[in-house]
């Protein structure tokens, strides 16, 4: 239900042009990010208080809320950075990844599973292993994207997705 709700929220934010207004503003993302940060601090405090007294009933829900608020802080921080002179650098780094998001999402899932099972990396047990694995996968995906997009308009899974949803085969390049 959470994922469906997030999809609906994202759709509403785009439909009512909230995202467009936030992206054009510097103050909006900063204020929204600070609001998320305050909510995050409160959620973490409640979660830790619940742990301290041994209440586990809503612990998972509170952790999920904290995760969502942290994502909001990250997104707002990135939107604020895009209003600075760093925008061209961020665009250079992030645009290829964004244009192939579906390919990378599914590809990263397979690569993480392979790293854990085939290579035996303790990704679920060690934050260091998880961060290194994520960094290596992200760098490899960026390089793949940059090279792929020199010859094609979109990623391979994005192309398949469009073919399946449009009902006719789109152009490859």
Short mmCIF file of C-alpha atoms in Angstrom, two decimals:
data_model
loop_
_atom_site.label_atom_id
_atom_site.label_comp_id
_atom_site.label_asym_id
_atom_site.label_seq_id
_atom_site.Cartn_x
_atom_site.Cartn_y
_atom_site.Cartn_z
CA UNK A 1 0.00 0.00 0.00
CA UNK A 2 2.88 2.34 0.79
CA UNK A 3 4.38 2.05 -2.70
CA UNK A 4 0.99 2.55 -4.36
CA UNK A 5 0.42 5.60 -2.17
CA UNK A 6 3.81 7.03 -3.10
CA UNK A 7 3.07 6.55 -6.80
CA UNK A 8 -0.24 8.37 -6.38
CA UNK A 9 1.42 11.15 -4.39
CA UNK A 10 4.09 11.56 -7.07
CA UNK A 11 1.46 11.62 -9.79
CA UNK A 12 -0.53 14.30 -7.94
CA UNK A 13 2.58 16.40 -7.34
CA UNK A 14 3.37 16.36 -11.05
CA UNK A 15 -0.25 16.90 -12.16
CA UNK A 16 -0.71 19.96 -9.96
CA UNK A 17 2.73 21.30 -10.98
CA UNK A 18 4.07 21.28 -7.42
CA UNK A 19 7.32 19.70 -8.61
CA UNK A 20 7.70 22.34 -11.33
CA UNK A 21 7.22 25.17 -8.83
CA UNK A 22 9.61 23.64 -6.32
CA UNK A 23 12.25 23.08 -8.99
CA UNK A 24 12.13 26.76 -10.08
CA UNK A 25 12.60 27.98 -6.52
CA UNK A 26 15.60 27.98 -4.22
CA UNK A 27 13.70 28.81 -1.07
CA UNK A 28 11.02 26.13 -1.61
CA UNK A 29 13.34 23.09 -1.52
CA UNK A 30 15.28 24.52 1.41
CA UNK A 31 12.14 25.15 3.48
CA UNK A 32 10.62 21.82 2.51
CA UNK A 33 13.91 20.04 3.27
CA UNK A 34 14.09 21.68 6.68
CA UNK A 35 10.51 20.59 7.36
CA UNK A 36 11.41 17.04 6.39
CA UNK A 37 14.50 17.23 8.63
CA UNK A 38 12.39 18.31 11.61
CA UNK A 39 9.94 15.49 10.90
CA UNK A 40 12.86 13.07 10.57
CA UNK A 41 14.29 14.13 13.92
CA UNK A 42 10.87 13.64 15.53
CA UNK A 43 10.38 10.23 13.88
CA UNK A 44 13.83 9.06 15.00
CA UNK A 45 13.16 10.30 18.54
CA UNK A 46 9.83 8.46 18.68
CA UNK A 47 11.40 5.31 17.22
CA UNK A 48 14.27 5.36 19.72
CA UNK A 49 11.85 6.05 22.58
CA UNK A 50 9.77 3.06 21.49
CA UNK A 51 12.88 0.87 21.44
CA UNK A 52 13.93 2.12 24.89
CA UNK A 53 10.65 1.08 26.50
CA UNK A 54 10.39 -2.16 24.52
CA UNK A 55 7.40 -1.22 22.38
CA UNK A 56 7.68 -2.91 19.00
CA UNK A 57 4.11 -2.54 17.69
CA UNK A 58 4.72 0.42 15.37
CA UNK A 59 8.53 0.28 15.26
CA UNK A 60 8.66 -0.81 11.60
CA UNK A 61 6.17 1.88 10.58
CA UNK A 62 8.15 4.55 12.39
CA UNK A 63 11.38 3.38 10.73
CA UNK A 64 9.67 3.48 7.32
CA UNK A 65 8.43 7.00 8.00
CA UNK A 66 11.94 8.05 9.02
CA UNK A 67 13.33 6.53 5.79
CA UNK A 68 10.80 8.45 3.68
CA UNK A 69 11.56 11.71 5.46
CA UNK A 70 15.29 11.15 4.94
CA UNK A 71 14.67 10.64 1.22
CA UNK A 72 12.76 13.93 1.24
CA UNK A 73 15.74 15.68 2.85
CA UNK A 74 18.06 14.22 0.19
CA UNK A 75 15.78 15.21 -2.70
CA UNK A 76 15.32 18.74 -1.38
CA UNK A 77 19.07 19.06 -0.85
CA UNK A 78 19.67 17.97 -4.42
CA UNK A 79 17.04 20.40 -5.72
CA UNK A 80 18.73 23.21 -3.78
CA UNK A 81 22.14 22.22 -5.19
CA UNK A 82 20.68 22.31 -8.70
CA UNK A 83 20.07 26.04 -8.18
CA UNK A 84 23.82 26.62 -7.64
CA UNK A 85 26.81 26.69 -10.01
CA UNK A 86 27.11 22.92 -9.41
CA UNK A 87 24.13 22.32 -11.73
CA UNK A 88 26.18 21.49 -14.86
CA UNK A 89 28.32 19.00 -12.93
CA UNK A 90 25.29 17.37 -11.31
CA UNK A 91 23.51 17.21 -14.66
CA UNK A 92 26.58 15.59 -16.28
CA UNK A 93 26.69 12.95 -13.53
CA UNK A 94 22.99 12.32 -12.96
CA UNK A 95 21.36 12.73 -16.41
CA UNK A 96 22.68 9.47 -17.92
CA UNK A 97 21.58 7.55 -14.82
CA UNK A 98 18.14 9.14 -14.92
CA UNK A 99 17.58 8.40 -18.58
CA UNK A 100 18.16 4.71 -17.87
CA UNK A 101 16.53 4.49 -14.43
CA UNK A 102 14.53 1.30 -15.06
CA UNK A 103 17.53 -0.50 -16.55
CA UNK A 104 19.68 0.55 -13.61
CA UNK A 105 17.10 -0.23 -10.95
CA UNK A 106 16.65 -3.79 -12.15
CA UNK A 107 20.32 -4.17 -13.04
CA UNK A 108 21.44 -3.01 -9.60
CA UNK A 109 19.08 -5.51 -7.99
CA UNK A 110 20.67 -8.35 -9.96
CA UNK A 111 24.18 -7.07 -9.29
CA UNK A 112 23.60 -6.76 -5.53
CA UNK A 113 22.16 -10.29 -5.42
CA UNK A 114 25.14 -11.57 -7.41
CA UNK A 115 27.61 -9.74 -5.18
CA UNK A 116 26.03 -11.24 -2.09
CA UNK A 117 25.53 -14.79 -3.35
CA UNK A 118 28.27 -15.37 -5.90
CA UNK A 119 31.04 -13.23 -4.39
CA UNK A 120 29.89 -13.78 -0.82
CA UNK A 121 29.99 -10.09 0.11
CA UNK A 122 28.31 -9.45 3.48
CA UNK A 123 26.10 -6.65 2.10
CA UNK A 124 23.26 -7.24 4.54
CA UNK A 125 25.61 -7.47 7.52
CA UNK A 126 28.17 -4.74 6.91
CA UNK A 127 27.47 -1.11 6.05
CA UNK A 128 31.01 -0.80 4.70
CA UNK A 129 30.44 -3.70 2.28
CA UNK A 130 27.05 -2.26 1.31
CA UNK A 131 28.45 1.21 0.61
CA UNK A 132 31.41 -0.11 -1.39
CA UNK A 133 29.15 -2.40 -3.40
CA UNK A 134 26.69 0.43 -4.08
CA UNK A 135 29.53 2.77 -5.09
CA UNK A 136 31.08 0.26 -7.49
CA UNK A 137 27.70 -0.59 -9.03
CA UNK A 138 26.79 3.10 -9.39
CA UNK A 139 30.11 3.91 -11.07
CA UNK A 140 29.73 0.95 -13.44
CA UNK A 141 26.16 1.98 -14.25
CA UNK A 142 27.19 5.56 -14.93
CA UNK A 143 29.93 4.41 -17.32
CA UNK A 144 27.53 2.00 -19.04
CA UNK A 145 24.92 4.78 -19.35
CA UNK A 146 27.34 7.30 -20.76
CA UNK A 147 28.56 4.84 -23.39
CA UNK A 148 25.12 3.42 -24.23
CA UNK A 149 23.49 6.83 -24.62
CA UNK A 150 26.08 7.91 -27.15
CA UNK A 151 24.41 5.53 -29.61
CA UNK A 152 20.84 5.21 -28.27
CA UNK A 153 18.12 7.58 -27.02
CA UNK A 154 17.15 5.41 -24.06
CA UNK A 155 18.18 2.35 -22.11
CA UNK A 156 17.37 -1.19 -23.25
CA UNK A 157 14.66 -1.80 -20.64
CA UNK A 158 13.17 1.66 -21.21
CA UNK A 159 12.93 0.74 -24.90
CA UNK A 160 11.20 -2.57 -24.06
CA UNK A 161 8.85 -0.78 -21.66
CA UNK A 162 7.81 1.70 -24.33
CA UNK A 163 7.29 -1.10 -26.83
CA UNK A 164 5.07 -2.97 -24.36
CA UNK A 165 3.04 0.09 -23.33
CA UNK A 166 2.69 1.75 -26.73
CA UNK A 167 1.94 -1.46 -28.58
CA UNK A 168 4.42 -0.73 -31.38
CA UNK A 169 8.17 -0.94 -31.63
CA UNK A 170 9.88 2.41 -30.96
CA UNK A 171 13.00 3.56 -32.74
CA UNK A 172 16.22 2.14 -31.28
CA UNK A 173 18.34 5.26 -31.71
#
